Amino acid sequence: MRQRITFLQEPQDSIDPQLLKVTKASISTEEIKAAREDRVTFAFDDLPQELYRVLKVSHELHIRWISPNSFDTIAPLVSRLSPGLHLFYTAQRGSNNSQLLCPALKKVFGDLDCLSPEQSFTKLPAERFSQSAAAQYYQPLENLKDFVEYSKYKLCYNNRPACLVRVTSLLDASSVDFDFDTISHALTITAFWAPRIQNLNIEGTSEKDRLEVGVLSVEAPREPEELSLGGFLTVVGEDTKPKPTLFSFPARHHPLQSTFSASFLEPTGLHPTLQIQISSSTPPTEERACSLHAHLSLPRTIFVDKYQLSDPLFLASKNLTAIHHVTTSVDLEAPAYTMDIWGSSVLLELAPPAASSHAWTAAIPLHLRYLLPAFETSGISQIEVPYPVVFWACVADEGSKFPINPFDRVNIGYDGLFGPKTMFYHISPTAGRLFNTISVPVLDLDRSKYVEVGTAGIVLLGFLWVIWTLLRVWNKNGYKGLNTKVDEKKRQ
């Protein structure tokens, strides 16, 4: 098992290396203000049997969990997704064991609405997503309590205290990534904690495991597409003092000072409109072609009608340019309770006004599905819709080599919709909780019995009226046969 722990600081918060205490088994210092990234790589031999069986028949598997609470980012860890659990999956070619995936996910993450990749996942077109997984799944997930409990018993062998503390700390993480592919034959778990004041007290979990600790701060880059970090690196158990380092690398994801908020116009009705308010329309650079986008992960209870968004005049009235991607096979009429797929993902290009520091808005029309009738709801059910991801996509230089970035993050849903030489400039959300709540009218089963009785009574009265009318006609005229005259010419 290999471990890498990185503390990322703003330049004004940089720590004096003389305050770092390095021993044969630990590194520590007083409180520091920093973001933290933990990356742990497991070989197949380190994994529980049920995970080993799933990964053995997988070509690639990428899981992203994002906290529902808003958090700050720091370069180079600035990429964003909608809150919840995202999964991108490709089965081994010729494998028939994909049915192992959903039971394993439920065991690790709790009660997910996942039946099988064939039933619950949506497909990504291979010709457009050559660098991405073949299938996608999403579900809102409030926290990682189930994963933490699972890890305590399955990953922390012999209940090692250091392991238990680190696993429990995932309850406070802002995001957690899980990555596997057949090339590496290893599972990598990467957790991120937003910048905060915290203790730096890291101990090695085992003599045979390699633990690297870095304390880095953001430096001024030499090129616009690059990020630079400087600070100190220490391999616990090998180094006796921190080693200074300074390095630069091309970065796929960059931060912006702009912010946005997302809310539904009231009253929402059955066709709600998501309004995105952005603090500035100024692009991140004038030297490259850039376009502004919003990426939505929509549960099955709500969807976008791509045919409605095909009219240029209608799009212009909403400050939209075009819809570039929507999950295929979106049934526009089906109730939510008859569907097995998780929902749909949508990529929209926004139409910002002329470059300005003034706030502006874009509107996205959505549509609700009929929900399952329920008891004790008073005819109203609540659904939550995750915040979109809003970013500028700019063309990078031909010579940019993003894979050499040690903090590069790919397979996040929307990156595969763009070319490999694309840089993303992320706009941060301002809300405290990254979900919007909508009230949806549903059939109240507590009151529906009156409707059922009334409907049956009306049908019965209508039937009796028809019988009574027929009897009146019978009693008045009796039965009369009709003599049909046949035309002579037609007989011939």
GROMACS .gro file of C-alpha atoms in nm:
model
  492
    1MET     CA    1   0.000   0.000   0.000
    2ARG     CA    2   0.128   0.345  -0.099
    3GLN     CA    3   0.015   0.669   0.066
    4ARG     CA    4   0.053   1.034  -0.028
    5ILE     CA    5  -0.070   1.315   0.197
    6THR     CA    6  -0.055   1.672   0.070
    7PHE     CA    7  -0.127   1.993   0.260
    8LEU     CA    8  -0.197   2.284   0.025
    9GLN     CA    9  -0.168   2.642   0.151
   10GLU     CA   10  -0.212   2.993   0.023
   11PRO     CA   11   0.121   3.185   0.010
   12GLN     CA   12   0.031   3.398   0.312
   13ASP     CA   13  -0.031   3.083   0.519
   14SER     CA   14   0.298   2.908   0.434
   15ILE     CA   15   0.464   2.730   0.725
   16ASP     CA   16   0.824   2.764   0.839
   17PRO     CA   17   0.996   2.429   0.760
   18GLN     CA   18   1.187   2.451   1.089
   19LEU     CA   19   0.856   2.394   1.269
   20LEU     CA   20   0.811   2.053   1.104
   21LYS     CA   21   0.917   1.773   1.337
   22VAL     CA   22   1.027   1.459   1.153
   23THR     CA   23   1.092   1.125   1.324
   24LYS     CA   24   1.136   0.771   1.197
   25ALA     CA   25   0.763   0.706   1.221
   26SER     CA   26   0.588   1.045   1.201
   27ILE     CA   27   0.584   1.409   1.096
   28SER     CA   28   0.409   1.678   1.299
   29THR     CA   29   0.379   2.050   1.370
   30GLU     CA   30   0.149   2.298   1.534
   31GLU     CA   31  -0.179   2.404   1.381
   32ILE     CA   32  -0.167   2.512   1.019
   33LYS     CA   33  -0.426   2.654   0.779
   34ALA     CA   34  -0.436   2.433   0.472
   35ALA     CA   35  -0.644   2.209   0.252
   36ARG     CA   36  -0.559   1.839   0.265
   37GLU     CA   37  -0.552   1.563   0.008
   38ASP     CA   38  -0.499   1.199   0.104
   39ARG     CA   39  -0.424   0.945  -0.169
   40VAL     CA   40  -0.398   0.575  -0.082
   41THR     CA   41  -0.326   0.306  -0.342
   42PHE     CA   42  -0.429  -0.055  -0.271
   43ALA     CA   43  -0.297  -0.356  -0.457
   44PHE     CA   44  -0.538  -0.642  -0.531
   45ASP     CA   45  -0.398  -0.837  -0.235
   46ASP     CA   46  -0.502  -0.558   0.004
   47LEU     CA   47  -0.868  -0.557  -0.100
   48PRO     CA   48  -1.169  -0.746   0.044
   49GLN     CA   49  -1.282  -1.045  -0.159
   50GLU     CA   50  -1.609  -0.889  -0.280
   51LEU     CA   51  -1.426  -0.583  -0.415
   52TYR     CA   52  -1.160  -0.798  -0.576
   53ARG     CA   53  -1.425  -0.998  -0.767
   54VAL     CA   54  -1.592  -0.680  -0.898
   55LEU     CA   55  -1.267  -0.512  -1.008
   56LYS     CA   56  -1.139  -0.832  -1.168
   57VAL     CA   57  -1.420  -0.818  -1.427
   58SER     CA   58  -1.404  -0.438  -1.473
   59HIS     CA   59  -1.206  -0.255  -1.737
   60GLU     CA   60  -1.232   0.071  -1.544
   61LEU     CA   61  -1.432   0.203  -1.250
   62HIS     CA   62  -1.436   0.564  -1.129
   63ILE     CA   63  -1.650   0.675  -0.834
   64ARG     CA   64  -1.684   1.036  -0.721
   65TRP     CA   65  -1.861   1.141  -0.402
   66ILE     CA   66  -1.917   1.515  -0.348
   67SER     CA   67  -2.043   1.667  -0.023
   68PRO     CA   68  -2.387   1.836  -0.035
   69ASN     CA   69  -2.242   2.127   0.163
   70SER     CA   70  -2.058   2.404  -0.021
   71PHE     CA   71  -1.681   2.412   0.024
   72ASP     CA   72  -1.384   2.616  -0.093
   73THR     CA   73  -1.120   2.474  -0.324
   74ILE     CA   74  -0.753   2.554  -0.370
   75ALA     CA   75  -0.527   2.515  -0.673
   76PRO     CA   76  -0.461   2.264  -0.818
   77LEU     CA   77  -0.762   2.082  -0.662
   78VAL     CA   78  -1.033   2.303  -0.813
   79SER     CA   79  -1.242   2.069  -1.034
   80ARG     CA   80  -1.607   2.042  -0.932
   81LEU     CA   81  -1.904   1.809  -0.976
   82SER     CA   82  -2.265   1.820  -0.865
   83PRO     CA   83  -2.312   1.690  -0.507
   84GLY     CA   84  -2.386   1.320  -0.465
   85LEU     CA   85  -2.243   0.987  -0.583
   86HIS     CA   86  -2.120   0.966  -0.944
   87LEU     CA   87  -2.003   0.642  -1.101
   88PHE     CA   88  -1.838   0.581  -1.440
   89TYR     CA   89  -1.794   0.219  -1.543
   90THR     CA   90  -1.667   0.001  -1.826
   91ALA     CA   91  -1.692  -0.378  -1.800
   92GLN     CA   92  -1.425  -0.612  -1.928
   93ARG     CA   93  -1.483  -0.704  -2.290
   94GLY     CA   94  -1.665  -1.036  -2.308
   95SER     CA   95  -1.739  -1.040  -1.935
   96ASN     CA   96  -2.086  -1.147  -1.816
   97ASN     CA   97  -2.032  -1.065  -1.448
   98SER     CA   98  -2.145  -0.703  -1.443
   99GLN     CA   99  -2.430  -0.810  -1.214
  100LEU     CA  100  -2.176  -0.818  -0.931
  101LEU     CA  101  -2.135  -0.439  -0.937
  102CYS     CA  102  -2.463  -0.313  -0.788
  103PRO     CA  103  -2.471  -0.557  -0.491
  104ALA     CA  104  -2.112  -0.456  -0.411
  105LEU     CA  105  -2.200  -0.085  -0.431
  106LYS     CA  106  -2.493  -0.135  -0.194
  107LYS     CA  107  -2.270  -0.318   0.051
  108VAL     CA  108  -2.010  -0.039   0.046
  109PHE     CA  109  -2.224   0.277   0.017
  110GLY     CA  110  -2.562   0.173   0.158
  111ASP     CA  111  -2.907   0.145   0.006
  112LEU     CA  112  -2.855   0.265  -0.351
  113ASP     CA  113  -3.126   0.246  -0.615
  114CYS     CA  114  -2.902   0.036  -0.840
  115LEU     CA  115  -3.028  -0.284  -1.005
  116SER     CA  116  -2.757  -0.357  -1.262
  117PRO     CA  117  -2.545  -0.163  -1.512
  118GLU     CA  118  -2.779  -0.275  -1.790
  119GLN     CA  119  -3.093  -0.147  -1.611
  120SER     CA  120  -2.985   0.150  -1.399
  121PHE     CA  121  -2.688   0.300  -1.586
  122THR     CA  122  -2.701   0.530  -1.886
  123LYS     CA  123  -2.467   0.472  -2.179
  124LEU     CA  124  -2.212   0.719  -2.306
  125PRO     CA  125  -2.163   0.713  -2.686
  126ALA     CA  126  -1.834   0.542  -2.760
  127GLU     CA  127  -1.755   0.749  -3.067
  128ARG     CA  128  -1.763   1.070  -2.863
  129PHE     CA  129  -1.636   0.943  -2.530
  130SER     CA  130  -1.327   0.755  -2.646
  131GLN     CA  131  -1.139   0.865  -2.334
  132SER     CA  132  -1.431   0.811  -2.096
  133ALA     CA  133  -1.610   0.516  -1.942
  134ALA     CA  134  -1.892   0.340  -2.124
  135ALA     CA  135  -2.169   0.388  -1.866
  136GLN     CA  136  -2.269   0.641  -1.602
  137TYR     CA  137  -2.470   0.631  -1.278
  138TYR     CA  138  -2.567   0.904  -1.030
  139GLN     CA  139  -2.756   0.917  -0.702
  140PRO     CA  140  -2.778   1.183  -0.432
  141LEU     CA  141  -2.590   1.059  -0.123
  142GLU     CA  142  -2.582   1.270   0.192
  143ASN     CA  143  -2.269   1.123   0.352
  144LEU     CA  144  -2.025   0.831   0.358
  145LYS     CA  145  -2.130   0.672   0.689
  146ASP     CA  146  -2.184   0.331   0.533
  147PHE     CA  147  -1.848   0.340   0.354
  148VAL     CA  148  -1.671   0.442   0.676
  149GLU     CA  149  -1.825   0.152   0.869
  150TYR     CA  150  -1.742  -0.088   0.588
  151SER     CA  151  -1.380   0.033   0.573
  152LYS     CA  152  -1.327  -0.003   0.947
  153TYR     CA  153  -1.389  -0.376   0.924
  154LYS     CA  154  -1.260  -0.451   0.574
  155LEU     CA  155  -0.962  -0.216   0.521
  156CYS     CA  156  -0.830  -0.149   0.873
  157TYR     CA  157  -0.675  -0.486   0.953
  158ASN     CA  158  -0.651  -0.570   1.325
  159ASN     CA  159  -0.826  -0.238   1.402
  160ARG     CA  160  -0.505  -0.036   1.376
  161PRO     CA  161  -0.571   0.298   1.555
  162ALA     CA  162  -0.402   0.514   1.288
  163CYS     CA  163  -0.614   0.354   1.015
  164LEU     CA  164  -0.937   0.389   1.213
  165VAL     CA  165  -0.872   0.759   1.275
  166ARG     CA  166  -0.806   0.829   0.907
  167VAL     CA  167  -1.109   0.632   0.791
  168THR     CA  168  -1.337   0.810   1.040
  169SER     CA  169  -1.208   1.147   0.917
  170LEU     CA  170  -1.376   1.077   0.580
  171LEU     CA  171  -1.704   1.180   0.742
  172ASP     CA  172  -1.576   1.540   0.724
  173ALA     CA  173  -1.428   1.516   0.373
  174SER     CA  174  -1.548   1.749   0.097
  175SER     CA  175  -1.499   1.488  -0.176
  176VAL     CA  176  -1.373   1.130  -0.212
  177ASP     CA  177  -1.263   0.963  -0.539
  178PHE     CA  178  -1.220   0.593  -0.614
  179ASP     CA  179  -1.026   0.496  -0.928
  180PHE     CA  180  -0.946   0.159  -1.086
  181ASP     CA  181  -0.833   0.053  -1.433
  182THR     CA  182  -0.687  -0.264  -1.577
  183ILE     CA  183  -0.355  -0.097  -1.660
  184SER     CA  184  -0.262  -0.015  -1.301
  185HIS     CA  185  -0.434  -0.317  -1.140
  186ALA     CA  186  -0.472  -0.108  -0.827
  187LEU     CA  187  -0.749   0.081  -0.649
  188THR     CA  188  -0.670   0.443  -0.558
  189ILE     CA  189  -0.879   0.632  -0.302
  190THR     CA  190  -0.833   1.010  -0.295
  191ALA     CA  191  -0.999   1.230  -0.030
  192PHE     CA  192  -1.006   1.610  -0.015
  193TRP     CA  193  -1.073   1.836   0.282
  194ALA     CA  194  -1.140   2.206   0.218
  195PRO     CA  195  -0.898   2.465   0.364
  196ARG     CA  196  -0.924   2.493   0.744
  197ILE     CA  197  -0.711   2.523   1.056
  198GLN     CA  198  -0.597   2.174   1.154
  199ASN     CA  199  -0.327   1.972   1.323
  200LEU     CA  200  -0.049   1.812   1.123
  201ASN     CA  201   0.033   1.489   1.300
  202ILE     CA  202   0.090   1.203   1.057
  203GLU     CA  203   0.207   0.858   1.163
  204GLY     CA  204   0.301   0.568   0.940
  205THR     CA  205   0.049   0.284   0.947
  206SER     CA  206   0.301   0.005   0.869
  207GLU     CA  207   0.673  -0.034   0.807
  208LYS     CA  208   0.613  -0.194   0.467
  209ASP     CA  209   0.382   0.087   0.348
  210ARG     CA  210   0.534   0.395   0.185
  211LEU     CA  211   0.409   0.730   0.320
  212GLU     CA  212   0.495   1.060   0.149
  213VAL     CA  213   0.387   1.390   0.309
  214GLY     CA  214   0.401   1.723   0.128
  215VAL     CA  215   0.339   2.076   0.256
  216LEU     CA  216   0.301   2.295  -0.053
  217SER     CA  217   0.183   2.646  -0.137
  218VAL     CA  218   0.071   2.803  -0.463
  219GLU     CA  219   0.340   2.997  -0.652
  220ALA     CA  220   0.314   3.234  -0.947
  221PRO     CA  221   0.307   3.022  -1.267
  222ARG     CA  222   0.536   3.087  -1.562
  223GLU     CA  223   0.270   3.014  -1.826
  224PRO     CA  224  -0.107   3.084  -1.821
  225GLU     CA  225  -0.197   2.713  -1.857
  226GLU     CA  226   0.041   2.610  -1.578
  227LEU     CA  227   0.023   2.590  -1.201
  228SER     CA  228   0.328   2.612  -0.975
  229LEU     CA  229   0.373   2.468  -0.628
  230GLY     CA  230   0.657   2.514  -0.385
  231GLY     CA  231   0.720   2.371  -0.040
  232PHE     CA  232   0.858   2.061   0.127
  233LEU     CA  233   0.831   1.684   0.079
  234THR     CA  234   0.906   1.414   0.336
  235VAL     CA  235   0.905   1.034   0.310
  236VAL     CA  236   0.824   0.913   0.660
  237GLY     CA  237   1.077   0.654   0.772
  238GLU     CA  238   1.337   0.755   0.513
  239ASP     CA  239   1.395   1.131   0.545
  240THR     CA  240   1.524   1.300   0.859
  241LYS     CA  241   1.408   1.647   0.753
  242PRO     CA  242   1.177   1.802   0.493
  243LYS     CA  243   1.321   1.840   0.143
  244PRO     CA  244   1.250   2.165  -0.043
  245THR     CA  245   1.078   2.139  -0.381
  246LEU     CA  246   0.946   2.367  -0.654
  247PHE     CA  247   0.772   2.242  -0.966
  248SER     CA  248   0.530   2.353  -1.238
  249PHE     CA  249   0.294   2.155  -1.458
  250PRO     CA  250   0.018   2.212  -1.716
  251ALA     CA  251  -0.319   2.209  -1.540
  252ARG     CA  252  -0.652   2.101  -1.684
  253HIS     CA  253  -0.856   2.276  -1.412
  254HIS     CA  254  -0.816   2.636  -1.295
  255PRO     CA  255  -0.994   2.855  -1.036
  256LEU     CA  256  -1.187   3.177  -1.100
  257GLN     CA  257  -1.300   3.455  -0.869
  258SER     CA  258  -1.652   3.453  -1.019
  259THR     CA  259  -1.942   3.294  -0.831
  260PHE     CA  260  -2.291   3.170  -0.917
  261SER     CA  261  -2.616   3.071  -0.748
  262ALA     CA  262  -2.895   2.845  -0.873
  263SER     CA  263  -3.261   2.851  -0.773
  264PHE     CA  264  -3.605   2.770  -0.913
  265LEU     CA  265  -3.845   3.046  -1.008
  266GLU     CA  266  -4.161   3.048  -0.795
  267PRO     CA  267  -4.416   2.906  -0.832
  268THR     CA  268  -4.245   2.600  -0.977
  269GLY     CA  269  -4.549   2.402  -1.096
  270LEU     CA  270  -4.484   2.087  -1.300
  271HIS     CA  271  -4.252   2.272  -1.539
  272PRO     CA  272  -3.997   2.446  -1.315
  273THR     CA  273  -3.734   2.686  -1.445
  274LEU     CA  274  -3.382   2.673  -1.301
  275GLN     CA  275  -3.234   3.021  -1.288
  276ILE     CA  276  -2.853   3.049  -1.274
  277GLN     CA  277  -2.719   3.386  -1.164
  278ILE     CA  278  -2.350   3.447  -1.243
  279SER     CA  279  -2.151   3.732  -1.091
  280SER     CA  280  -1.955   3.819  -1.408
  281SER     CA  281  -1.963   3.760  -1.782
  282THR     CA  282  -1.592   3.825  -1.833
  283PRO     CA  283  -1.409   3.521  -1.982
  284PRO     CA  284  -1.094   3.399  -1.806
  285THR     CA  285  -0.867   3.490  -2.096
  286GLU     CA  286  -0.882   3.687  -2.419
  287GLU     CA  287  -0.599   3.490  -2.581
  288ARG     CA  288  -0.798   3.169  -2.634
  289ALA     CA  289  -1.143   3.074  -2.753
  290CYS     CA  290  -1.364   3.018  -2.449
  291SER     CA  291  -1.729   2.925  -2.399
  292LEU     CA  292  -1.940   2.914  -2.082
  293HIS     CA  293  -2.119   2.590  -1.991
  294ALA     CA  294  -2.346   2.438  -1.728
  295HIS     CA  295  -2.348   2.063  -1.663
  296LEU     CA  296  -2.649   1.914  -1.485
  297SER     CA  297  -2.695   1.574  -1.319
  298LEU     CA  298  -3.071   1.530  -1.296
  299PRO     CA  299  -3.238   1.247  -1.098
  300ARG     CA  300  -3.513   1.057  -1.277
  301THR     CA  301  -3.781   1.277  -1.116
  302ILE     CA  302  -3.690   1.572  -1.340
  303PHE     CA  303  -3.560   1.609  -1.696
  304VAL     CA  304  -3.477   1.840  -1.986
  305ASP     CA  305  -3.672   1.825  -2.311
  306LYS     CA  306  -3.406   1.845  -2.581
  307TYR     CA  307  -3.668   1.917  -2.849
  308GLN     CA  308  -3.781   2.227  -2.660
  309LEU     CA  309  -3.419   2.346  -2.653
  310SER     CA  310  -3.368   2.307  -3.028
  311ASP     CA  311  -3.528   2.643  -3.114
  312PRO     CA  312  -3.258   2.916  -3.144
  313LEU     CA  313  -3.504   3.196  -3.062
  314PHE     CA  314  -3.627   3.019  -2.751
  315LEU     CA  315  -3.267   2.953  -2.641
  316ALA     CA  316  -3.173   3.319  -2.692
  317SER     CA  317  -3.464   3.430  -2.471
  318LYS     CA  318  -3.317   3.220  -2.187
  319ASN     CA  319  -2.955   3.335  -2.239
  320LEU     CA  320  -2.866   2.990  -2.373
  321THR     CA  321  -2.668   2.906  -2.686
  322ALA     CA  322  -2.711   2.533  -2.746
  323ILE     CA  323  -2.763   2.196  -2.582
  324HIS     CA  324  -2.451   1.991  -2.656
  325HIS     CA  325  -2.533   1.669  -2.474
  326VAL     CA  326  -2.828   1.499  -2.311
  327THR     CA  327  -2.851   1.138  -2.203
  328THR     CA  328  -3.010   0.932  -2.480
  329SER     CA  329  -3.337   0.742  -2.445
  330VAL     CA  330  -3.498   0.994  -2.209
  331ASP     CA  331  -3.868   0.896  -2.198
  332LEU     CA  332  -4.060   1.225  -2.186
  333GLU     CA  333  -4.389   1.073  -2.066
  334ALA     CA  334  -4.297   0.794  -1.824
  335PRO     CA  335  -4.372   0.843  -1.451
  336ALA     CA  336  -4.066   0.832  -1.226
  337TYR     CA  337  -4.179   0.511  -1.051
  338THR     CA  338  -4.183   0.312  -1.377
  339MET     CA  339  -3.819   0.388  -1.466
  340ASP     CA  340  -3.506   0.194  -1.371
  341ILE     CA  341  -3.236   0.429  -1.508
  342TRP     CA  342  -3.091   0.680  -1.262
  343GLY     CA  343  -3.187   0.993  -1.460
  344SER     CA  344  -3.004   1.206  -1.717
  345SER     CA  345  -2.704   1.435  -1.760
  346VAL     CA  346  -2.715   1.754  -1.965
  347LEU     CA  347  -2.448   1.989  -2.102
  348LEU     CA  348  -2.569   2.336  -2.200
  349GLU     CA  349  -2.372   2.623  -2.345
  350LEU     CA  350  -2.474   2.955  -2.192
  351ALA     CA  351  -2.490   3.286  -2.377
  352PRO     CA  352  -2.326   3.551  -2.156
  353PRO     CA  353  -2.366   3.919  -2.244
  354ALA     CA  354  -2.070   4.137  -2.340
  355ALA     CA  355  -1.777   4.109  -2.099
  356SER     CA  356  -1.878   4.283  -1.777
  357SER     CA  357  -1.839   4.258  -1.400
  358HIS     CA  358  -2.218   4.289  -1.357
  359ALA     CA  359  -2.428   3.987  -1.260
  360TRP     CA  360  -2.655   3.823  -1.518
  361THR     CA  361  -2.885   3.522  -1.535
  362ALA     CA  362  -2.958   3.223  -1.756
  363ALA     CA  363  -3.276   3.015  -1.733
  364ILE     CA  364  -3.306   2.640  -1.796
  365PRO     CA  365  -3.661   2.500  -1.844
  366LEU     CA  366  -3.713   2.160  -1.681
  367HIS     CA  367  -4.003   1.918  -1.645
  368LEU     CA  368  -4.120   1.704  -1.352
  369ARG     CA  369  -4.237   1.345  -1.376
  370TYR     CA  370  -4.536   1.200  -1.193
  371LEU     CA  371  -4.424   1.059  -0.859
  372LEU     CA  372  -4.541   0.748  -0.677
  373PRO     CA  373  -4.862   0.798  -0.476
  374ALA     CA  374  -4.788   0.806  -0.103
  375PHE     CA  375  -4.945   0.812   0.243
  376GLU     CA  376  -4.913   1.101   0.490
  377THR     CA  377  -4.799   1.357   0.233
  378SER     CA  378  -5.104   1.588   0.219
  379GLY     CA  379  -5.071   1.560  -0.158
  380ILE     CA  380  -4.720   1.712  -0.171
  381SER     CA  381  -4.380   1.537  -0.193
  382GLN     CA  382  -4.039   1.702  -0.180
  383ILE     CA  383  -3.759   1.628  -0.426
  384GLU     CA  384  -3.405   1.764  -0.426
  385VAL     CA  385  -3.223   1.874  -0.742
  386PRO     CA  386  -2.843   1.907  -0.720
  387TYR     CA  387  -2.662   2.224  -0.817
  388PRO     CA  388  -2.513   2.227  -1.167
  389VAL     CA  389  -2.143   2.270  -1.241
  390VAL     CA  390  -2.066   2.601  -1.417
  391PHE     CA  391  -1.735   2.654  -1.595
  392TRP     CA  392  -1.559   2.817  -1.888
  393ALA     CA  393  -1.406   2.574  -2.138
  394CYS     CA  394  -1.104   2.716  -2.322
  395VAL     CA  395  -0.879   2.568  -2.588
  396ALA     CA  396  -0.527   2.494  -2.458
  397ASP     CA  397  -0.199   2.505  -2.648
  398GLU     CA  398  -0.116   2.204  -2.862
  399GLY     CA  399   0.192   2.131  -2.654
  400SER     CA  400   0.008   2.107  -2.321
  401LYS     CA  401   0.062   1.769  -2.150
  402PHE     CA  402  -0.198   1.742  -1.876
  403PRO     CA  403  -0.124   1.380  -1.772
  404ILE     CA  404   0.207   1.484  -1.615
  405ASN     CA  405   0.009   1.681  -1.355
  406PRO     CA  406   0.037   1.480  -1.028
  407PHE     CA  407  -0.299   1.624  -0.920
  408ASP     CA  408  -0.482   1.576  -1.250
  409ARG     CA  409  -0.847   1.473  -1.220
  410VAL     CA  410  -1.031   1.311  -1.511
  411ASN     CA  411  -1.348   1.103  -1.555
  412ILE     CA  412  -1.572   1.362  -1.392
  413GLY     CA  413  -1.863   1.336  -1.636
  414TYR     CA  414  -1.826   1.645  -1.851
  415ASP     CA  415  -1.453   1.643  -1.935
  416GLY     CA  416  -1.509   1.366  -2.192
  417LEU     CA  417  -1.750   1.594  -2.380
  418PHE     CA  418  -1.460   1.818  -2.480
  419GLY     CA  419  -1.135   1.764  -2.664
  420PRO     CA  420  -0.824   1.647  -2.479
  421LYS     CA  421  -0.668   1.996  -2.510
  422THR     CA  422  -0.936   2.177  -2.310
  423MET     CA  423  -0.885   2.380  -1.994
  424PHE     CA  424  -1.169   2.429  -1.746
  425TYR     CA  425  -1.206   2.748  -1.542
  426HIS     CA  426  -1.448   2.676  -1.258
  427ILE     CA  427  -1.704   2.918  -1.113
  428SER     CA  428  -1.776   2.851  -0.744
  429PRO     CA  429  -2.130   2.818  -0.602
  430THR     CA  430  -2.235   3.052  -0.321
  431ALA     CA  431  -2.508   2.846  -0.151
  432GLY     CA  432  -2.455   2.676   0.183
  433ARG     CA  433  -2.627   2.356   0.068
  434LEU     CA  434  -2.586   2.251  -0.294
  435PHE     CA  435  -2.940   2.120  -0.347
  436ASN     CA  436  -3.264   2.294  -0.441
  437THR     CA  437  -3.593   2.159  -0.308
  438ILE     CA  438  -3.912   2.142  -0.516
  439SER     CA  439  -4.263   2.061  -0.391
  440VAL     CA  440  -4.434   1.817  -0.628
  441PRO     CA  441  -4.809   1.734  -0.618
  442VAL     CA  442  -4.878   1.361  -0.577
  443LEU     CA  443  -5.180   1.141  -0.516
  444ASP     CA  444  -5.254   1.138  -0.141
  445LEU     CA  445  -5.346   0.778  -0.060
  446ASP     CA  446  -5.500   0.887   0.270
  447ARG     CA  447  -5.771   1.073   0.075
  448SER     CA  448  -5.778   0.874  -0.246
  449LYS     CA  449  -6.033   0.628  -0.101
  450TYR     CA  450  -6.300   0.897  -0.128
  451VAL     CA  451  -6.212   0.947  -0.492
  452GLU     CA  452  -6.222   0.572  -0.552
  453VAL     CA  453  -6.562   0.534  -0.384
  454GLY     CA  454  -6.700   0.839  -0.566
  455THR     CA  455  -6.570   0.716  -0.903
  456ALA     CA  456  -6.721   0.370  -0.848
  457GLY     CA  457  -7.053   0.526  -0.747
  458ILE     CA  458  -7.070   0.746  -1.057
  459VAL     CA  459  -6.985   0.450  -1.285
  460LEU     CA  460  -7.259   0.245  -1.117
  461LEU     CA  461  -7.515   0.525  -1.157
  462GLY     CA  462  -7.424   0.561  -1.522
  463PHE     CA  463  -7.467   0.187  -1.577
  464LEU     CA  464  -7.808   0.188  -1.405
  465TRP     CA  465  -7.918   0.487  -1.617
  466VAL     CA  466  -7.827   0.301  -1.938
  467ILE     CA  467  -8.024  -0.009  -1.822
  468TRP     CA  468  -8.323   0.206  -1.725
  469THR     CA  469  -8.321   0.381  -2.063
  470LEU     CA  470  -8.314   0.049  -2.251
  471LEU     CA  471  -8.604  -0.084  -2.040
  472ARG     CA  472  -8.811   0.227  -2.117
  473VAL     CA  473  -8.762   0.177  -2.489
  474TRP     CA  474  -8.849  -0.195  -2.459
  475ASN     CA  475  -9.170  -0.132  -2.267
  476LYS     CA  476  -9.282   0.141  -2.506
  477ASN     CA  477  -9.217  -0.016  -2.847
  478GLY     CA  478  -9.140  -0.379  -2.790
  479TYR     CA  479  -8.926  -0.575  -3.036
  480LYS     CA  480  -8.964  -0.484  -3.401
  481GLY     CA  481  -8.784  -0.660  -3.680
  482LEU     CA  482  -8.671  -0.464  -3.976
  483ASN     CA  483  -8.739  -0.596  -4.324
  484THR     CA  484  -8.440  -0.522  -4.533
  485LYS     CA  485  -8.506  -0.452  -4.899
  486VAL     CA  486  -8.237  -0.572  -5.128
  487ASP     CA  487  -8.173  -0.380  -5.443
  488GLU     CA  488  -8.233  -0.594  -5.755
  489LYS     CA  489  -7.931  -0.461  -5.935
  490LYS     CA  490  -7.702  -0.544  -5.642
  491ARG     CA  491  -7.832  -0.902  -5.640
  492GLN     CA  492  -7.729  -0.940  -5.999
   0.00000   0.00000   0.00000
